[in-house]
Short mmCIF file of C-alpha atoms in Angstrom, two decimals:
data_model
loop_
_atom_site.label_atom_id
_atom_site.label_comp_id
_atom_site.label_asym_id
_atom_site.label_seq_id
_atom_site.Cartn_x
_atom_site.Cartn_y
_atom_site.Cartn_z
CA MET A 1 -28.65 -9.46 -27.53
CA ASN A 2 -28.82 -9.82 -23.72
CA TRP A 3 -26.69 -7.72 -21.36
CA THR A 4 -24.11 -10.44 -20.68
CA LYS A 5 -23.36 -10.85 -24.38
CA ALA A 6 -23.23 -7.08 -24.78
CA ILE A 7 -20.69 -6.88 -21.93
CA LEU A 8 -18.55 -9.73 -23.25
CA ASN A 9 -18.51 -8.25 -26.76
CA LEU A 10 -17.99 -4.66 -25.63
CA ASP A 11 -16.05 -2.64 -28.20
CA ARG A 12 -12.57 -1.86 -26.91
CA ARG A 13 -12.98 1.77 -28.00
CA ILE A 14 -15.66 2.17 -25.31
CA ILE A 15 -13.20 0.90 -22.68
CA PHE A 16 -10.50 3.26 -24.02
CA SER A 17 -12.93 6.19 -23.85
CA ILE A 18 -13.93 5.41 -20.26
CA VAL A 19 -10.23 5.13 -19.25
CA ALA A 20 -9.54 8.50 -20.92
CA LEU A 21 -12.44 10.09 -19.07
CA VAL A 22 -11.47 8.53 -15.74
CA VAL A 23 -7.89 9.83 -16.14
CA ALA A 24 -8.85 13.29 -17.35
CA TRP A 25 -11.60 14.05 -14.86
CA PRO A 26 -9.50 14.14 -11.62
CA LEU A 27 -6.69 15.98 -13.42
CA ILE A 28 -9.14 18.75 -14.37
CA SER A 29 -11.04 18.66 -11.09
CA PRO A 30 -8.71 17.21 -8.37
CA LEU A 31 -10.21 15.04 -5.63
CA ALA A 32 -7.28 15.67 -3.23
CA LEU A 33 -7.32 12.11 -1.87
CA PRO A 34 -5.15 11.66 1.23
CA VAL A 35 -1.77 9.94 0.75
CA VAL A 36 -0.47 7.66 3.52
CA ALA A 37 3.22 6.66 3.61
CA THR A 38 4.03 2.94 3.67
CA PRO A 39 6.83 1.66 5.96
CA GLU A 40 9.05 0.97 2.91
CA VAL A 41 8.94 4.63 1.75
CA GLU A 42 9.14 5.98 5.28
CA ALA A 43 12.37 3.98 5.74
CA ILE A 44 14.01 5.74 2.74
CA PHE A 45 12.88 9.11 4.07
CA GLN A 46 14.08 8.43 7.64
CA GLY A 47 17.44 7.16 6.34
CA MET A 48 18.00 10.43 4.52
CA ASP A 49 16.50 12.60 7.25
CA ALA A 50 18.84 11.17 9.88
CA LEU A 51 21.86 12.56 8.01
CA PRO A 52 23.36 15.81 9.33
CA ALA A 53 23.53 18.91 7.13
CA GLY A 54 26.59 18.85 4.86
CA SER A 55 26.33 15.08 4.27
CA HIS A 56 26.78 13.71 0.77
CA VAL A 57 24.17 11.70 -1.11
CA LEU A 58 24.63 10.02 -4.47
CA ILE A 59 21.49 9.86 -6.65
CA SER A 60 21.56 7.64 -9.71
CA ALA A 61 18.54 8.71 -11.79
CA ASP A 62 18.36 5.82 -14.24
CA PHE A 63 15.22 6.59 -16.21
CA ASP A 64 14.05 8.37 -19.35
CA PRO A 65 10.85 10.13 -20.51
CA ALA A 66 8.85 6.87 -20.68
CA SER A 67 8.97 6.66 -16.87
CA LYS A 68 8.75 10.41 -16.23
CA PRO A 69 5.32 10.42 -14.51
CA GLU A 70 6.36 7.68 -12.07
CA LEU A 71 9.98 8.56 -11.31
CA GLN A 72 10.66 12.24 -11.95
CA PRO A 73 8.45 13.27 -8.98
CA MET A 74 10.65 11.04 -6.77
CA LEU A 75 13.80 12.75 -8.06
CA ASP A 76 12.20 16.16 -7.45
CA ALA A 77 11.14 15.19 -3.92
CA VAL A 78 14.55 13.72 -3.04
CA LEU A 79 16.31 16.86 -4.32
CA GLN A 80 13.90 19.07 -2.34
CA HIS A 81 14.61 16.95 0.74
CA CYS A 82 18.38 17.28 0.23
CA PHE A 83 18.33 21.04 -0.32
CA ALA A 84 15.86 21.73 2.51
CA LYS A 85 18.10 19.73 4.89
CA GLY A 86 21.43 21.12 3.61
CA ILE A 87 22.54 17.77 2.20
CA LYS A 88 24.80 17.87 -0.88
CA PRO A 89 23.58 15.58 -3.69
CA THR A 90 25.66 14.23 -6.56
CA ILE A 91 23.37 13.25 -9.43
CA MET A 92 24.27 10.89 -12.25
CA THR A 93 22.46 8.77 -14.84
CA LEU A 94 23.16 5.54 -16.70
CA TRP A 95 20.31 6.04 -19.20
CA PRO A 96 21.13 7.86 -22.44
CA GLY A 97 17.62 9.35 -22.71
CA GLY A 98 17.71 10.77 -19.20
CA PRO A 99 20.17 13.69 -18.95
CA ALA A 100 17.97 16.52 -20.29
CA LEU A 101 15.05 15.40 -18.11
CA ILE A 102 17.22 15.12 -15.02
CA GLN A 103 18.98 18.41 -15.75
CA GLY A 104 15.56 20.09 -15.69
CA SER A 105 14.81 18.66 -12.22
CA VAL A 106 18.24 19.53 -10.84
CA GLU A 107 18.26 23.11 -12.15
CA ARG A 108 14.67 23.73 -11.04
CA ALA A 109 15.33 22.52 -7.48
CA ALA A 110 18.66 24.38 -7.26
CA LYS A 111 16.98 27.62 -8.37
CA GLN A 112 14.13 27.20 -5.87
CA PHE A 113 16.54 26.70 -2.95
CA ASN A 114 19.32 29.06 -4.19
CA LYS A 115 21.92 26.30 -4.35
CA VAL A 116 25.26 26.68 -6.13
CA ASN A 117 26.47 24.14 -8.70
CA GLY A 118 29.72 22.48 -7.63
CA THR A 119 29.47 23.58 -3.99
CA ASP A 120 25.96 22.48 -2.97
CA PHE A 121 25.33 19.88 -5.67
CA VAL A 122 26.87 18.29 -8.77
CA PHE A 123 25.20 16.89 -11.87
CA LEU A 124 27.59 14.41 -13.46
CA GLY A 125 25.36 13.54 -16.42
CA TYR A 126 25.32 10.34 -18.47
CA LYS A 127 28.06 7.74 -18.75
CA PRO A 128 27.65 4.54 -20.79
CA GLY A 129 28.68 1.17 -19.42
CA ASN A 130 26.25 0.38 -16.54
CA ALA A 131 28.14 -2.13 -14.34
CA ALA A 132 31.50 -0.75 -15.47
CA VAL A 133 30.46 2.75 -14.37
CA MET A 134 29.16 1.41 -11.03
CA ARG A 135 32.43 -0.40 -10.43
CA GLY A 136 34.29 2.73 -11.57
CA MET A 137 32.46 4.87 -8.99
CA VAL A 138 33.71 2.51 -6.27
CA GLY A 139 37.28 3.05 -7.49
CA GLY A 140 36.91 6.85 -7.72
CA VAL A 141 34.36 9.37 -8.96
CA GLN A 142 36.91 11.47 -10.82
CA ASN A 143 38.37 8.42 -12.59
CA THR A 144 34.90 7.61 -13.90
CA TYR A 145 33.68 11.12 -14.65
CA ALA A 146 36.52 13.36 -15.85
CA ASN A 147 33.97 16.16 -16.45
CA ASP A 148 30.49 16.90 -15.13
CA HIS A 149 27.42 17.37 -17.35
CA TYR A 150 28.40 21.01 -18.03
CA ASN A 151 31.90 19.95 -19.11
CA THR A 152 33.57 21.28 -15.95
CA PRO A 153 36.56 19.11 -14.94
CA THR A 154 35.57 17.19 -11.80
CA SER A 155 39.08 17.77 -10.42
CA GLY A 156 38.14 21.44 -9.93
CA ILE A 157 34.70 20.88 -8.36
CA PRO A 158 34.70 21.68 -4.58
CA ILE A 159 32.37 18.78 -3.64
CA PHE A 160 34.97 16.30 -4.88
CA GLN A 161 37.45 17.57 -2.31
CA GLU A 162 35.06 16.03 0.25
CA VAL A 163 33.94 12.87 -1.62
CA ARG A 164 36.32 10.94 -3.84
CA LYS A 165 34.76 7.50 -4.15
CA PHE A 166 31.45 5.69 -3.66
CA ALA A 167 32.31 4.69 -0.07
CA ASP A 168 32.59 8.38 0.91
CA TYR A 169 28.87 8.92 0.31
CA ASP A 170 26.59 8.78 3.34
CA TYR A 171 23.54 7.57 1.43
CA PHE A 172 22.68 6.32 -2.02
CA ILE A 173 19.36 6.67 -3.82
CA GLU A 174 18.74 4.61 -6.95
CA ILE A 175 15.79 5.75 -9.09
CA ALA A 176 15.44 2.92 -11.57
CA ALA A 177 13.25 2.35 -14.60
CA GLY A 178 15.14 -0.79 -15.57
CA ALA A 179 17.48 -3.49 -14.29
CA THR A 180 20.10 -1.32 -12.57
CA VAL A 181 19.20 -2.06 -8.93
CA GLU A 182 20.88 -5.47 -8.69
CA PRO A 183 24.17 -4.39 -10.37
CA TRP A 184 24.38 -1.39 -8.03
CA LEU A 185 23.89 -3.77 -5.10
CA ALA A 186 26.50 -6.23 -6.32
CA TYR A 187 29.21 -3.86 -7.53
CA ALA A 188 28.93 -0.83 -5.25
CA VAL A 189 26.59 -1.14 -2.26
CA GLU A 190 27.58 -4.56 -0.86
CA PRO A 191 31.38 -3.96 -1.03
CA THR A 192 31.11 -0.49 0.57
CA LYS A 193 28.03 -0.93 2.81
CA VAL A 194 26.66 2.50 1.84
CA PRO A 195 22.91 2.50 2.72
CA MET A 196 20.75 2.33 -0.42
CA GLY A 197 17.16 3.43 -0.98
CA VAL A 198 15.37 2.38 -4.16
CA SER A 199 12.64 4.01 -6.21
CA CYS A 200 11.39 2.00 -9.17
CA THR A 201 8.49 1.70 -11.60
CA ALA A 202 5.40 -0.07 -10.26
CA VAL A 203 5.76 -3.00 -12.67
CA SER A 204 9.26 -3.86 -11.44
CA ALA A 205 8.61 -3.32 -7.72
CA ALA A 206 7.57 -6.88 -6.89
CA GLN A 207 11.09 -8.23 -7.41
CA TYR A 208 12.70 -5.84 -4.90
CA TYR A 209 10.64 -6.62 -1.76
CA ALA A 210 12.95 -9.55 -1.06
CA PHE A 211 15.92 -7.15 -0.95
CA VAL A 212 14.09 -4.90 1.55
CA GLN A 213 13.42 -7.88 3.81
CA GLY A 214 17.05 -8.96 3.50
CA LYS A 215 18.05 -5.41 4.58
CA GLN A 216 20.18 -5.07 1.46
CA ILE A 217 18.18 -1.97 0.61
CA VAL A 218 16.81 0.45 3.19
CA GLY A 219 13.41 0.95 1.59
CA LEU A 220 11.41 0.87 -1.60
CA ALA A 221 9.26 3.54 -3.29
CA ALA A 222 7.23 1.77 -5.94
CA GLY A 223 5.84 3.70 -8.89
CA MET A 224 3.92 6.94 -8.76
CA LYS A 225 2.39 5.93 -5.42
CA GLY A 226 5.86 5.64 -3.85
CA SER A 227 6.83 9.04 -5.25
CA ALA A 228 3.59 10.56 -3.90
CA GLU A 229 4.36 9.09 -0.46
CA TYR A 230 7.86 10.61 -0.50
CA GLU A 231 6.41 13.98 -1.57
CA PHE A 232 3.93 13.73 1.31
CA LEU A 233 6.73 13.00 3.83
CA VAL A 234 8.97 15.83 2.58
CA ARG A 235 6.09 18.31 2.60
CA GLY A 236 5.05 17.15 6.06
CA SER A 237 8.51 17.69 7.55
CA TYR A 238 9.77 20.67 5.55
CA SER A 239 6.56 22.56 4.84
CA ASP A 240 8.07 25.98 5.70
CA ALA A 241 11.20 25.46 3.60
CA LEU A 242 9.17 24.27 0.62
CA THR A 243 6.68 27.12 0.93
CA SER A 244 9.40 29.79 1.16
CA ALA A 245 11.18 28.21 -1.84
CA GLY A 246 7.91 28.38 -3.80
CA VAL A 247 7.79 24.63 -4.46
CA PRO A 248 4.38 23.70 -5.92
CA ALA A 249 2.41 20.57 -4.92
CA GLY A 250 4.06 17.37 -6.14
CA ALA A 251 3.18 15.90 -9.53
CA ALA A 252 2.83 12.36 -8.15
CA THR A 253 0.38 13.48 -5.45
CA LYS A 254 -1.74 15.10 -8.17
CA GLY A 255 -1.54 11.91 -10.25
CA MET A 256 -2.80 9.74 -7.39
CA ASP A 257 -6.42 10.82 -7.98
CA ALA A 258 -6.33 9.65 -11.60
CA GLN A 259 -4.51 6.44 -10.68
CA SER A 260 -7.04 5.70 -7.93
CA LEU A 261 -10.00 6.03 -10.27
CA VAL A 262 -8.36 3.99 -13.06
CA HIS A 263 -7.56 1.16 -10.62
CA ILE A 264 -11.13 1.19 -9.33
CA PHE A 265 -12.45 1.14 -12.90
CA ILE A 266 -10.22 -1.80 -13.88
CA VAL A 267 -11.26 -3.79 -10.79
CA LEU A 268 -14.94 -3.08 -11.42
CA SER A 269 -14.62 -3.98 -15.10
CA ILE A 270 -12.93 -7.29 -14.18
CA ILE A 271 -15.75 -8.11 -11.75
CA VAL A 272 -18.50 -7.19 -14.25
CA ALA A 273 -16.81 -9.10 -17.10
CA ASN A 274 -16.43 -12.20 -14.88
CA LEU A 275 -20.08 -12.01 -13.77
CA ALA A 276 -21.15 -11.85 -17.40
CA TYR A 277 -18.81 -14.73 -18.26
CA PHE A 278 -20.20 -17.02 -15.52
CA ILE A 279 -23.82 -16.20 -16.27
CA GLU A 280 -23.21 -16.89 -19.94
CA ARG A 281 -21.41 -20.17 -19.11
CA LYS A 282 -24.26 -21.28 -16.82
CA ARG A 283 -26.73 -20.77 -19.61
CA GLY A 284 -24.94 -23.39 -21.63
CA PRO A 285 -24.19 -23.57 -25.36
CA GLN A 286 -27.77 -24.36 -26.46
CA ARG A 287 -29.42 -21.45 -24.72
CA ARG A 288 -26.52 -19.17 -25.78
CA SER A 289 -27.17 -19.95 -29.43
CA ALA A 290 -30.96 -19.72 -29.03
CA MET B 1 43.02 -16.55 -39.29
CA GLN B 2 41.33 -19.43 -37.48
CA PHE B 3 43.39 -18.52 -34.40
CA LEU B 4 42.14 -14.90 -34.48
CA ARG B 5 38.53 -15.90 -35.09
CA ARG B 6 38.24 -18.88 -32.75
CA GLN B 7 41.06 -19.34 -30.25
CA LEU B 8 42.02 -15.75 -29.38
CA PRO B 9 38.51 -14.70 -28.19
CA VAL B 10 38.35 -17.82 -26.00
CA ILE B 11 41.79 -17.05 -24.51
CA ILE B 12 40.79 -13.41 -23.83
CA ALA B 13 37.48 -14.51 -22.25
CA PHE B 14 39.37 -17.05 -20.09
CA VAL B 15 42.08 -14.63 -18.88
CA VAL B 16 39.80 -11.62 -18.31
CA GLY B 17 36.93 -13.64 -16.84
CA LEU B 18 39.14 -15.51 -14.40
CA SER B 19 41.07 -12.35 -13.45
CA MET B 20 37.89 -10.35 -12.70
CA TRP B 21 36.52 -13.27 -10.69
CA VAL B 22 39.64 -13.58 -8.53
CA LEU B 23 40.17 -9.81 -8.19
CA PHE B 24 36.63 -9.32 -6.85
CA TYR B 25 37.60 -11.33 -3.76
CA VAL B 26 41.06 -9.75 -3.26
CA PRO B 27 40.67 -6.47 -1.34
CA THR B 28 44.11 -4.98 -2.04
CA GLN B 29 45.00 -1.64 -3.65
CA LYS B 30 46.65 -3.36 -6.61
CA SER B 31 43.55 -5.48 -7.14
CA LEU B 32 41.33 -2.37 -7.13
CA GLU B 33 43.63 -0.65 -9.64
CA LEU B 34 43.47 -3.66 -11.94
CA GLN B 35 39.67 -3.78 -11.65
CA ASP B 36 39.54 -0.06 -12.50
CA GLY B 37 41.71 -0.76 -15.56
CA PHE B 38 39.39 -3.54 -16.71
CA THR B 39 36.25 -1.43 -16.17
CA LEU B 40 37.82 1.41 -18.17
CA TRP B 41 38.29 -1.06 -21.03
CA VAL B 42 34.67 -2.11 -20.71
CA ARG B 43 33.52 1.52 -21.00
CA ILE B 44 35.67 1.98 -24.13
CA ILE B 45 34.22 -1.19 -25.69
CA VAL B 46 30.69 -0.02 -24.84
CA GLY B 47 31.48 3.18 -26.77
CA PHE B 48 32.40 1.11 -29.82
CA ALA B 49 29.22 -0.94 -29.37
CA ALA B 50 27.19 2.30 -29.57
CA VAL B 51 28.87 3.14 -32.90
CA LEU B 52 28.13 -0.39 -34.12
CA GLY B 53 24.49 0.02 -33.09
CA VAL B 54 24.18 3.30 -34.99
CA LEU B 55 25.75 1.77 -38.10
CA SER B 56 23.41 -1.21 -37.86
CA VAL B 57 20.29 0.98 -37.61
CA VAL B 58 21.40 3.21 -40.52
CA ASN B 59 22.29 0.20 -42.65
CA HIS B 60 18.96 -1.53 -41.93
CA HIS B 61 16.87 1.50 -42.89
CA TYR B 62 19.08 2.39 -45.87
CA ASN B 63 18.57 -1.12 -47.30
CA LYS B 64 14.82 -0.91 -46.62
CA ILE B 65 14.57 2.35 -48.56
CA LYS B 66 16.81 1.04 -51.38
CA ALA B 67 14.66 -2.09 -51.80
CA LYS B 68 11.44 -0.08 -51.30
CA ARG B 69 10.18 -2.69 -48.84
CA PRO B 70 6.68 -2.17 -47.32
CA GLY B 71 6.69 0.76 -44.89
CA TYR B 72 9.93 2.21 -46.23
CA ALA B 73 8.53 5.73 -45.85
CA PHE B 74 8.88 5.31 -42.07
CA SER B 75 12.59 4.62 -42.57
CA PHE B 76 12.97 8.15 -43.99
CA ILE B 77 11.40 9.51 -40.80
CA THR B 78 13.65 7.32 -38.61
CA LEU B 79 16.84 8.38 -40.41
CA GLY B 80 15.76 12.03 -40.58
CA ALA B 81 14.90 12.13 -36.86
CA PHE B 82 18.15 10.34 -36.00
CA LEU B 83 20.24 12.80 -38.04
CA LEU B 84 18.44 15.85 -36.68
CA MET B 85 18.75 14.75 -33.05
CA ALA B 86 22.42 13.77 -33.46
CA LEU B 87 23.39 16.96 -35.30
CA SER B 88 21.57 19.13 -32.75
CA GLY B 89 23.72 17.48 -30.09
CA PHE B 90 26.97 18.07 -31.94
CA ILE B 91 26.37 21.65 -33.14
CA LYS B 92 27.39 24.06 -30.42
CA ALA B 93 27.10 27.27 -32.48
CA PRO B 94 23.92 29.34 -31.97
CA LEU B 95 21.14 28.56 -34.44
CA PRO B 96 18.40 31.09 -35.39
CA GLY B 97 15.93 31.27 -32.52
CA PHE B 98 17.98 28.96 -30.28
CA ALA B 99 20.78 29.41 -27.77
CA ALA B 100 24.32 28.13 -28.39
CA GLY B 101 25.44 24.82 -26.86
CA ASN B 102 23.72 21.48 -26.52
CA ASN B 103 22.93 21.31 -22.81
CA LYS B 104 21.22 24.66 -22.31
CA PRO B 105 17.42 24.79 -21.89
CA ASP B 106 17.09 27.21 -24.87
CA SER B 107 19.22 25.14 -27.28
CA LEU B 108 17.83 23.27 -30.31
CA HIS B 109 18.79 19.92 -28.77
CA PHE B 110 16.78 20.68 -25.63
CA TRP B 111 13.86 21.98 -27.66
CA LEU B 112 13.74 18.76 -29.68
CA TYR B 113 14.08 16.67 -26.52
CA ASN B 114 11.37 18.51 -24.56
CA ASN B 115 8.91 18.97 -27.40
CA MET B 116 9.33 15.77 -29.38
CA MET B 117 11.20 12.96 -27.67
CA LEU B 118 9.71 13.49 -24.21
CA PRO B 119 5.99 13.63 -25.20
CA MET B 120 6.38 10.80 -27.74
CA GLN B 121 8.07 8.43 -25.27
CA ALA B 122 5.61 9.37 -22.52
CA THR B 123 2.70 8.77 -24.92
CA MET B 124 4.01 5.34 -25.93
CA PHE B 125 4.24 4.30 -22.29
CA SER B 126 0.90 5.82 -21.25
CA ILE B 127 -0.92 3.87 -23.97
CA LEU B 128 -0.23 0.84 -21.76
CA ALA B 129 -2.97 1.99 -19.36
CA PHE B 130 -5.56 1.67 -22.13
CA PHE B 131 -4.32 -1.72 -23.29
CA ILE B 132 -4.09 -3.08 -19.74
CA ALA B 133 -7.67 -1.94 -19.00
CA SER B 134 -8.94 -3.52 -22.22
CA ALA B 135 -6.93 -6.74 -21.75
CA ALA B 136 -8.04 -7.09 -18.11
CA PHE B 137 -11.67 -6.69 -19.14
CA ARG B 138 -11.45 -9.19 -21.99
CA ALA B 139 -9.04 -11.84 -20.76
CA PHE B 140 -8.93 -11.82 -16.94
CA ARG B 141 -11.34 -14.69 -16.21
CA ALA B 142 -11.59 -16.93 -13.15
CA ARG B 143 -11.50 -20.07 -15.32
CA SER B 144 -9.44 -22.17 -12.90
CA MET B 145 -8.26 -22.10 -9.28
CA GLU B 146 -4.88 -20.62 -10.29
CA ALA B 147 -6.54 -17.93 -12.43
CA THR B 148 -8.91 -17.07 -9.57
CA VAL B 149 -6.04 -16.69 -7.09
CA LEU B 150 -4.20 -14.46 -9.59
CA LEU B 151 -7.33 -12.41 -10.22
CA VAL B 152 -8.08 -11.86 -6.52
CA ALA B 153 -4.43 -11.00 -5.76
CA ALA B 154 -4.33 -8.52 -8.67
CA CYS B 155 -7.54 -6.79 -7.57
CA VAL B 156 -6.42 -6.56 -3.93
CA THR B 157 -3.01 -5.18 -4.96
CA MET B 158 -4.55 -2.65 -7.35
CA LEU B 159 -6.90 -1.40 -4.65
CA GLY B 160 -4.31 -1.47 -1.89
CA ARG B 161 -1.82 0.61 -3.85
CA VAL B 162 -3.98 3.71 -4.38
CA PRO B 163 -5.33 6.30 -1.90
CA LEU B 164 -8.97 5.52 -2.70
CA GLY B 165 -8.40 1.85 -1.85
CA GLU B 166 -6.72 2.88 1.40
CA LEU B 167 -9.96 4.50 2.49
CA MET B 168 -11.89 1.25 2.04
CA LYS B 169 -11.78 -0.57 5.37
CA LEU B 170 -14.57 -2.73 6.70
CA GLY B 171 -15.02 -5.05 9.69
CA ASP B 172 -13.17 -5.76 12.91
CA PRO B 173 -9.64 -7.19 13.02
CA ILE B 174 -9.74 -10.93 12.32
CA PHE B 175 -7.16 -11.47 15.09
CA LEU B 176 -5.51 -9.25 17.71
CA GLY B 177 -3.42 -6.60 15.96
CA GLY B 178 -4.31 -8.07 12.60
CA PRO B 179 -6.15 -6.65 9.62
CA ALA B 180 -9.87 -6.22 9.03
CA PRO B 181 -11.37 -8.58 6.43
CA ILE B 182 -11.53 -5.63 4.06
CA ASP B 183 -8.28 -3.69 4.52
CA PHE B 184 -6.75 -3.47 1.06
CA PRO B 185 -3.42 -1.79 2.02
CA TRP B 186 -2.71 -4.48 4.65
CA TRP B 187 -3.59 -7.40 2.38
CA SER B 188 -1.73 -5.83 -0.55
CA SER B 189 1.36 -5.36 1.62
CA TRP B 190 1.06 -8.95 2.88
CA LEU B 191 0.80 -10.27 -0.69
CA LEU B 192 3.91 -8.34 -1.76
CA ASN B 193 5.96 -9.12 1.34
CA VAL B 194 5.08 -12.78 1.93
CA PRO B 195 4.00 -14.90 -1.06
CA ASN B 196 5.53 -12.56 -3.65
CA SER B 197 8.87 -12.25 -1.86
CA ALA B 198 9.07 -16.00 -1.32
CA ALA B 199 8.49 -16.66 -5.01
CA GLN B 200 10.85 -13.87 -6.08
CA ARG B 201 13.64 -15.27 -3.90
CA GLY B 202 13.29 -18.64 -5.59
CA ILE B 203 13.26 -17.04 -9.06
CA LEU B 204 16.23 -14.77 -8.28
CA LEU B 205 18.30 -17.61 -6.82
CA GLY B 206 17.59 -19.66 -9.94
CA VAL B 207 18.51 -16.75 -12.22
CA TYR B 208 21.76 -16.01 -10.38
CA LEU B 209 22.84 -19.65 -10.26
CA SER B 210 22.16 -19.87 -14.00
CA GLN B 211 24.20 -16.71 -14.58
CA ILE B 212 27.11 -18.22 -12.66
CA ALA B 213 26.82 -21.41 -14.71
CA VAL B 214 26.78 -19.47 -18.00
CA ALA B 215 29.75 -17.34 -16.85
CA ILE B 216 31.74 -20.50 -16.03
CA ARG B 217 30.87 -21.99 -19.41
CA ILE B 218 32.05 -18.82 -21.19
CA ILE B 219 35.25 -18.52 -19.15
CA PHE B 220 36.23 -22.12 -19.88
CA GLY B 221 35.30 -21.90 -23.55
CA ILE B 222 32.40 -24.37 -23.40
CA GLU B 223 29.85 -21.73 -24.38
CA ARG B 224 30.94 -20.02 -27.62
CA THR B 225 27.69 -18.72 -29.10
CA TYR B 226 28.76 -15.13 -28.27
CA MET B 227 31.25 -15.42 -31.15
CA GLY B 228 28.47 -16.19 -33.64
CA GLY B 229 28.06 -19.33 -35.73
CA GLY B 230 25.83 -21.10 -33.21
CA ASP B 231 28.40 -23.63 -31.95
#
């Protein structure tokens, strides 16, 4: 068998093994590749960074463990940004599989920065109903969430003396693994004109660039790369605060090495497979069977 | 009976649909209160839908086990895992080795979530990387002009969206202030912001216009498939 046939009939288990190696190698021995922020991610960061201390930000973390590697680093970085700057985040989720994951991020960040639940931040937890919840938040936070995630009545939480409805928030961050960006835009952001930044999985990012150009959303952090860029920006601006809080290097930044090598491998494998395909086609059916 | 099954749902859809439509464009306090009332009803109905979903899953797997259909052993695992996860969420008393409550990091519910649900879901999703690599190798061929354009765009985007690709720059700018011939981040950004956005706008406009058309059909009782029966 010649090399082109060997390439075209390569056992998929060999490809799987190479992918496993390419992913594992940089995780064991990091390459520390430099991360550069794109204008779309920088816009989200600048929007948040321009807010004065004491401002209120709503974060809707609409993802579950399947999207953890791509989106949880973004949530961590946004929370670190809020706490380092003295901004008060309200965190909620519309995904039933998300609360425990998000609770971990919120409690970890609050502990690192010595923030108090109810005064410096609130975790509202999960509420079913997607668009109905979004519309409910516009009407009033306490009407939608009678209790927070820890079963504390929202009527007694100090933050809700300062913010009562969606329009009272200074900034809104949507971290989406599914189709929640457009409903948030339609039901909450457009009627209230609260600036919105979006973080989403890499596969769904393509559909949101039109909204960035239309200035309906401030910026877009796509996939693990977007999260790594946000981590890079937060660490660049709040290095001292993060160091004194003992915040380790971001998970997305670490993942960029593995993602880089896998992308390179896929591109190379496409090129090699196409070369083999064209050589084999040029040979023609008679020579192929000979 | 026919009235309850056929006419009443159409009347409810007409009244509620039209009301929500009109109220969206009326920025008064009364309008907002009415919208809040409707959205509260939606959240209550969604709660019932969750119960219906649970019953449907249990019923499906119960019947599979009863009839001993192929793979029925997996139904035992599904029902067992479902019961365990649900009970761990409801039980607030301390269990041996675990903290009391269902939203504390040391509780059984959290333990199950962190040690079973989280790695299993993450594993399912991460398997995609292997399948995508294999599929790209086997099926991504420049057989036609369209396939070639797709292939080149995919490769440029993949390289432009990772740090290693960002380091690959070669050549002088092809015009003043423009990109070098090999500048993957620039070309990747251009692909996403220009041809992709143009196509997405067209797709999104089509989708939204279709949604409006379907909504109008439901409100006026022309579209009734949501009631079942296929008419």
